[in-house]
Tab-separated table of C-alpha atoms in Angstrom:
chain	number	residue	atom	x	y	z
Q	1	MET	CA	-63.188	-4.626	23.570
Q	2	THR	CA	-60.126	-5.534	21.597
Q	3	HIS	CA	-59.053	-2.071	20.516
Q	4	GLU	CA	-55.871	-0.737	22.091
Q	5	LYS	CA	-56.635	1.416	25.094
Q	6	PRO	CA	-55.821	5.098	24.572
Q	7	ALA	CA	-52.940	6.518	26.548
Q	8	PRO	CA	-54.438	8.523	29.435
Q	9	ASP	CA	-51.710	11.169	29.115
Q	10	ALA	CA	-52.274	11.703	25.388
Q	11	THR	CA	-53.103	15.207	24.183
Q	12	PRO	CA	-56.901	15.452	24.124
Q	13	ILE	CA	-58.635	15.676	20.760
Q	14	VAL	CA	-61.682	17.183	22.507
Q	15	SER	CA	-61.496	19.508	25.491
Q	16	LEU	CA	-64.448	21.259	27.136
Q	17	SER	CA	-63.956	23.556	30.105
Q	18	LYS	CA	-66.793	25.120	32.123
Q	19	LEU	CA	-69.033	24.967	29.066
Q	20	ASN	CA	-72.532	26.411	29.528
Q	21	LYS	CA	-75.391	26.347	27.051
Q	22	HIS	CA	-78.692	28.222	27.326
Q	23	TYR	CA	-81.866	28.224	25.283
Q	24	GLY	CA	-83.250	31.539	26.459
Q	25	GLU	CA	-84.036	31.059	30.139
Q	26	LEU	CA	-83.418	27.309	29.969
Q	27	HIS	CA	-79.948	26.349	31.222
Q	28	VAL	CA	-79.262	23.162	29.226
Q	29	LEU	CA	-75.561	22.473	29.916
Q	30	LYS	CA	-73.980	23.504	33.209
Q	31	ASP	CA	-70.210	23.829	33.699
Q	32	ILE	CA	-69.279	20.834	31.537
Q	33	ASP	CA	-65.645	19.745	31.944
Q	34	LEU	CA	-64.712	16.894	29.613
Q	35	THR	CA	-61.721	15.672	27.638
Q	36	VAL	CA	-61.494	12.876	25.078
Q	37	VAL	CA	-58.137	11.484	23.977
Q	38	PRO	CA	-57.393	9.933	20.568
Q	39	GLY	CA	-58.599	6.344	20.307
Q	40	GLU	CA	-61.028	6.683	23.205
Q	41	VAL	CA	-64.677	5.613	23.003
Q	42	VAL	CA	-66.787	7.808	25.274
Q	43	VAL	CA	-70.455	6.897	25.672
Q	44	ILE	CA	-72.855	9.513	27.038
Q	45	ILE	CA	-76.002	8.307	28.789
Q	46	GLY	CA	-78.839	9.957	30.667
Q	47	ALA	CA	-82.563	10.576	30.608
Q	48	SER	CA	-84.258	12.272	27.672
Q	49	GLY	CA	-83.846	16.027	27.965
Q	50	SER	CA	-80.724	15.802	30.129
Q	51	GLY	CA	-78.487	17.579	27.576
Q	52	LYS	CA	-76.705	14.606	25.978
Q	53	SER	CA	-77.445	15.441	22.354
Q	54	THR	CA	-76.883	19.145	22.917
Q	55	LEU	CA	-73.433	18.364	24.302
Q	56	ILE	CA	-72.167	16.508	21.259
Q	57	ARG	CA	-73.847	18.986	18.912
Q	58	CYS	CA	-71.760	21.697	20.595
Q	59	VAL	CA	-68.607	19.702	19.821
Q	60	ASN	CA	-68.987	20.159	16.065
Q	61	GLY	CA	-70.574	23.600	16.238
Q	62	LEU	CA	-74.146	22.620	15.399
Q	63	GLU	CA	-75.139	24.305	18.651
Q	64	GLU	CA	-73.613	27.492	20.003
Q	65	PHE	CA	-72.668	27.763	23.657
Q	66	GLN	CA	-72.660	30.890	25.782
Q	67	GLN	CA	-69.818	30.451	28.293
Q	68	GLY	CA	-66.713	28.321	28.601
Q	69	GLU	CA	-64.071	26.889	26.302
Q	70	LEU	CA	-64.221	24.218	23.631
Q	71	GLU	CA	-61.299	22.904	21.599
Q	72	VAL	CA	-61.487	20.166	18.979
Q	73	ASP	CA	-58.331	18.838	17.328
Q	74	GLY	CA	-56.435	22.030	18.100
Q	75	ASN	CA	-59.219	24.328	16.854
Q	76	THR	CA	-60.882	26.600	19.402
Q	77	LEU	CA	-64.594	27.397	19.221
Q	78	LEU	CA	-65.609	30.571	21.005
Q	79	PRO	CA	-68.908	31.295	22.751
Q	80	ASN	CA	-71.854	32.512	20.676
Q	81	GLY	CA	-70.636	31.099	17.372
Q	82	LYS	CA	-67.488	33.155	16.903
Q	83	ALA	CA	-64.342	31.857	15.122
Q	84	THR	CA	-66.002	30.600	11.939
Q	85	ARG	CA	-62.698	29.483	10.410
Q	86	ALA	CA	-62.147	27.091	13.295
Q	87	LEU	CA	-65.727	25.873	12.867
Q	88	GLN	CA	-65.109	25.024	9.206
Q	89	LYS	CA	-61.966	23.084	10.109
Q	90	ILE	CA	-63.757	21.191	12.874
Q	91	ARG	CA	-66.601	20.182	10.587
Q	92	THR	CA	-64.083	18.861	8.073
Q	93	GLU	CA	-62.321	16.735	10.699
Q	94	VAL	CA	-65.376	15.537	12.655
Q	95	GLY	CA	-67.918	13.063	11.312
Q	96	MET	CA	-71.431	12.862	12.703
Q	97	VAL	CA	-74.241	10.338	12.457
Q	98	PHE	CA	-77.678	11.560	13.528
Q	99	GLN	CA	-80.923	9.914	14.605
Q	100	GLN	CA	-82.330	10.640	11.147
Q	101	PHE	CA	-80.304	9.530	8.154
Q	102	ASN	CA	-80.315	12.856	6.245
Q	103	LEU	CA	-79.444	11.199	2.945
Q	104	PHE	CA	-80.110	12.964	-0.348
Q	105	PRO	CA	-83.130	11.087	-1.737
Q	106	HIS	CA	-82.380	11.982	-5.371
Q	107	LEU	CA	-78.818	10.588	-5.233
Q	108	SER	CA	-77.742	6.960	-5.297
Q	109	VAL	CA	-76.041	5.439	-2.275
Q	110	LEU	CA	-72.678	5.757	-4.019
Q	111	ASP	CA	-73.269	9.412	-4.913
Q	112	ASN	CA	-74.366	10.197	-1.341
Q	113	VAL	CA	-71.010	8.908	-0.090
Q	114	THR	CA	-68.793	10.515	-2.764
Q	115	LEU	CA	-70.351	13.998	-2.724
Q	116	ALA	CA	-68.572	15.556	0.272
Q	117	PRO	CA	-65.045	14.221	-0.446
Q	118	MET	CA	-65.254	15.613	-3.983
Q	119	ARG	CA	-66.756	18.984	-3.005
Q	120	VAL	CA	-64.985	19.625	0.295
Q	121	ARG	CA	-61.711	17.722	-0.031
Q	122	GLY	CA	-61.366	18.134	-3.797
Q	123	TRP	CA	-60.957	14.441	-4.533
Q	124	SER	CA	-61.285	13.105	-8.060
Q	125	GLN	CA	-64.361	11.067	-8.933
Q	126	ASP	CA	-62.228	7.933	-9.246
Q	127	ASP	CA	-60.622	8.364	-5.801
Q	128	ALA	CA	-63.906	9.221	-4.130
Q	129	THR	CA	-65.658	6.268	-5.771
Q	130	ALA	CA	-62.937	3.811	-4.764
Q	131	THR	CA	-63.085	5.050	-1.164
Q	132	ALA	CA	-66.883	4.951	-1.124
Q	133	ARG	CA	-66.996	1.355	-2.377
Q	134	ARG	CA	-64.440	0.316	0.244
Q	135	LEU	CA	-66.463	1.971	3.021
Q	136	LEU	CA	-69.774	0.518	1.845
Q	137	ALA	CA	-68.138	-2.903	2.014
Q	138	ARG	CA	-66.800	-2.062	5.460
Q	139	VAL	CA	-70.312	-1.375	6.775
Q	140	GLY	CA	-71.724	-4.416	4.992
Q	141	ILE	CA	-73.768	-2.897	2.165
Q	142	SER	CA	-71.485	-3.000	-0.883
Q	143	ASP	CA	-74.325	-4.550	-2.886
Q	144	GLN	CA	-76.536	-1.480	-2.334
Q	145	ALA	CA	-74.265	1.088	-4.027
Q	146	ASP	CA	-76.510	1.794	-7.029
Q	147	LYS	CA	-79.808	1.935	-5.124
Q	148	TYR	CA	-81.555	5.040	-3.838
Q	149	PRO	CA	-82.257	5.681	-0.133
Q	150	SER	CA	-85.979	4.963	-0.537
Q	151	GLN	CA	-85.096	1.434	-1.665
Q	152	LEU	CA	-83.210	0.657	1.554
Q	153	SER	CA	-84.259	-0.370	5.053
Q	154	GLY	CA	-83.691	2.030	7.919
Q	155	GLY	CA	-80.691	0.045	9.097
Q	156	GLN	CA	-79.161	0.135	5.618
Q	157	GLN	CA	-79.766	3.879	5.341
Q	158	GLN	CA	-78.060	4.480	8.668
Q	159	ARG	CA	-75.064	2.444	7.503
Q	160	VAL	CA	-74.914	4.600	4.353
Q	161	ALA	CA	-74.899	7.647	6.647
Q	162	LEU	CA	-72.017	6.072	8.579
Q	163	ALA	CA	-70.068	5.370	5.371
Q	164	ARG	CA	-70.710	8.948	4.232
Q	165	ALA	CA	-69.281	10.342	7.481
Q	166	LEU	CA	-66.243	8.042	7.268
Q	167	ALA	CA	-65.565	9.097	3.662
Q	168	MET	CA	-64.291	12.439	4.946
Q	169	GLU	CA	-61.589	10.563	6.900
Q	170	PRO	CA	-62.596	12.153	10.213
Q	171	ARG	CA	-60.359	12.141	13.254
Q	172	LEU	CA	-63.412	12.012	15.514
Q	173	MET	CA	-66.852	10.443	15.065
Q	174	LEU	CA	-69.950	11.708	16.898
Q	175	PHE	CA	-73.125	9.636	17.159
Q	176	ASP	CA	-76.415	11.144	18.319
Q	177	GLU	CA	-78.682	8.212	19.223
Q	178	PRO	CA	-78.012	6.553	15.848
Q	179	THR	CA	-80.412	3.647	16.448
Q	180	SER	CA	-83.360	5.471	18.034
Q	181	ALA	CA	-85.271	5.829	14.738
Q	182	LEU	CA	-84.764	2.176	13.731
Q	183	ASP	CA	-87.013	-0.821	14.072
Q	184	PRO	CA	-85.684	-3.217	16.742
Q	185	GLU	CA	-84.524	-5.833	14.236
Q	186	MET	CA	-82.352	-3.242	12.449
Q	187	ILE	CA	-80.566	-1.869	15.509
Q	188	GLY	CA	-78.028	-4.695	15.685
Q	189	GLU	CA	-76.624	-4.157	12.211
Q	190	VAL	CA	-75.833	-0.503	12.927
Q	191	LEU	CA	-74.316	-1.315	16.334
Q	192	ASP	CA	-72.173	-4.004	14.686
Q	193	ALA	CA	-70.734	-1.431	12.281
Q	194	MET	CA	-69.988	0.877	15.229
Q	195	ARG	CA	-68.361	-1.981	17.164
Q	196	GLU	CA	-66.039	-2.526	14.219
Q	197	LEU	CA	-65.060	1.135	14.236
Q	198	ALA	CA	-64.277	0.937	17.952
Q	199	ARG	CA	-62.129	-2.155	17.374
Q	200	GLU	CA	-60.192	-0.250	14.719
Q	201	GLY	CA	-59.391	2.545	17.177
Q	202	MET	CA	-61.660	5.330	15.934
Q	203	THR	CA	-62.147	8.120	18.472
Q	204	MET	CA	-65.863	8.200	19.202
Q	205	MET	CA	-68.389	10.109	21.292
Q	206	ILE	CA	-71.687	8.238	21.365
Q	207	VAL	CA	-75.060	9.261	22.786
Q	208	THR	CA	-77.168	6.129	23.111
Q	209	HIS	CA	-79.933	4.430	25.054
Q	210	GLU	CA	-78.466	0.995	24.234
Q	211	MET	CA	-76.984	0.139	27.631
Q	212	GLY	CA	-75.620	-3.293	26.682
Q	213	PHE	CA	-73.779	-1.725	23.764
Q	214	ALA	CA	-72.491	1.079	26.016
Q	215	ARG	CA	-71.115	-1.427	28.501
Q	216	GLU	CA	-69.420	-3.349	25.710
Q	217	VAL	CA	-67.742	-0.628	23.634
Q	218	ALA	CA	-67.028	2.237	26.037
Q	219	ASP	CA	-63.679	3.065	27.525
Q	220	ARG	CA	-65.544	5.616	29.633
Q	221	VAL	CA	-69.216	6.268	30.347
Q	222	ILE	CA	-70.490	9.764	31.109
Q	223	PHE	CA	-73.816	10.093	32.934
Q	224	ILE	CA	-75.508	13.465	32.445
Q	225	ASP	CA	-78.307	14.565	34.752
Q	226	LYS	CA	-80.138	17.874	34.264
Q	227	GLY	CA	-77.308	19.383	32.252
Q	228	ARG	CA	-74.440	18.348	34.524
Q	229	ILE	CA	-71.988	15.482	34.427
Q	230	ALA	CA	-73.162	13.652	37.542
Q	231	GLU	CA	-70.792	10.695	37.234
Q	232	GLU	CA	-68.190	9.256	34.878
Q	233	GLY	CA	-65.958	6.215	34.861
Q	234	PRO	CA	-65.255	2.894	33.177
Q	235	PRO	CA	-68.403	0.971	32.230
Q	236	GLU	CA	-68.008	-1.653	34.927
Q	237	GLN	CA	-68.001	1.078	37.575
Q	238	ILE	CA	-70.975	2.993	36.170
Q	239	PHE	CA	-73.157	-0.040	35.473
Q	240	ASP	CA	-72.176	-2.305	38.352
Q	241	ALA	CA	-71.436	0.149	41.160
Q	242	PRO	CA	-72.828	3.611	40.371
Q	243	GLN	CA	-72.108	6.121	43.128
Q	244	HIS	CA	-74.407	9.058	42.410
Q	245	PRO	CA	-78.068	8.650	43.459
Q	246	SER	CA	-79.309	9.973	40.097
Q	247	THR	CA	-77.155	7.421	38.243
Q	248	GLN	CA	-78.503	4.644	40.447
Q	249	SER	CA	-82.085	5.775	39.848
Q	250	PHE	CA	-81.654	6.105	36.081
Q	251	LEU	CA	-80.006	2.695	35.659
Q	252	SER	CA	-82.516	0.966	37.899
Q	253	ARG	CA	-85.242	2.219	35.555
Q	254	VAL	CA	-83.635	1.545	32.172
Q	255	LEU	CA	-82.020	-1.806	33.033
Q	256	LYS	CA	-85.377	-3.260	34.073
Q	257	HIS	CA	-86.617	-3.152	30.504
């Protein structure tokens, strides 16, 4: 990657300490300790059901946790959904792209991107529109601005979702398997847009099954196994010389395909 490596001693933008998440009797996340510094690209891998998506959904308060500490950009989230003011601030500063595109079908592409900056940040229509057009160009779909989501391919819709998240000028971007709902020929165009973000120095936490992409963009790879961080390190260490038996087993399965 060509983006400037984050300083390891920088103040973390994300900090999780002994974070535990339960769904009733099911213990989904177990004593998660994790920090992310500004400019860092952290890719989270692991088998389906290991807790990857739940982890990043905790970071922006979409999922409550039951024990531990979580701080995002200086705002502290408390267990069991307390501290709603901090939650509102976090959601303003953190962008998220999901598996599903979640676009408003009755709004044009341009209106999908301008809605939140105008409503949440109080931008004028002119400012929001100028920013939206710049971001649509940045993700390679400036010519789709006046279309509706149903007129776009899955890859184009996901790039609209990316532009919409970027329109809020987030300090951190979260991605929850953003290509898993796409046809294979559309995956590359979304990954290209994410590569560009990484090159520009955006702080990113990415859950993905795209191992080649993970190796390429990550500053650090986190392997989660049954709700615990089993191993973490630079991509060359995780992919070429994994230490934990569960990491070795997982990679031997997924890298065959």
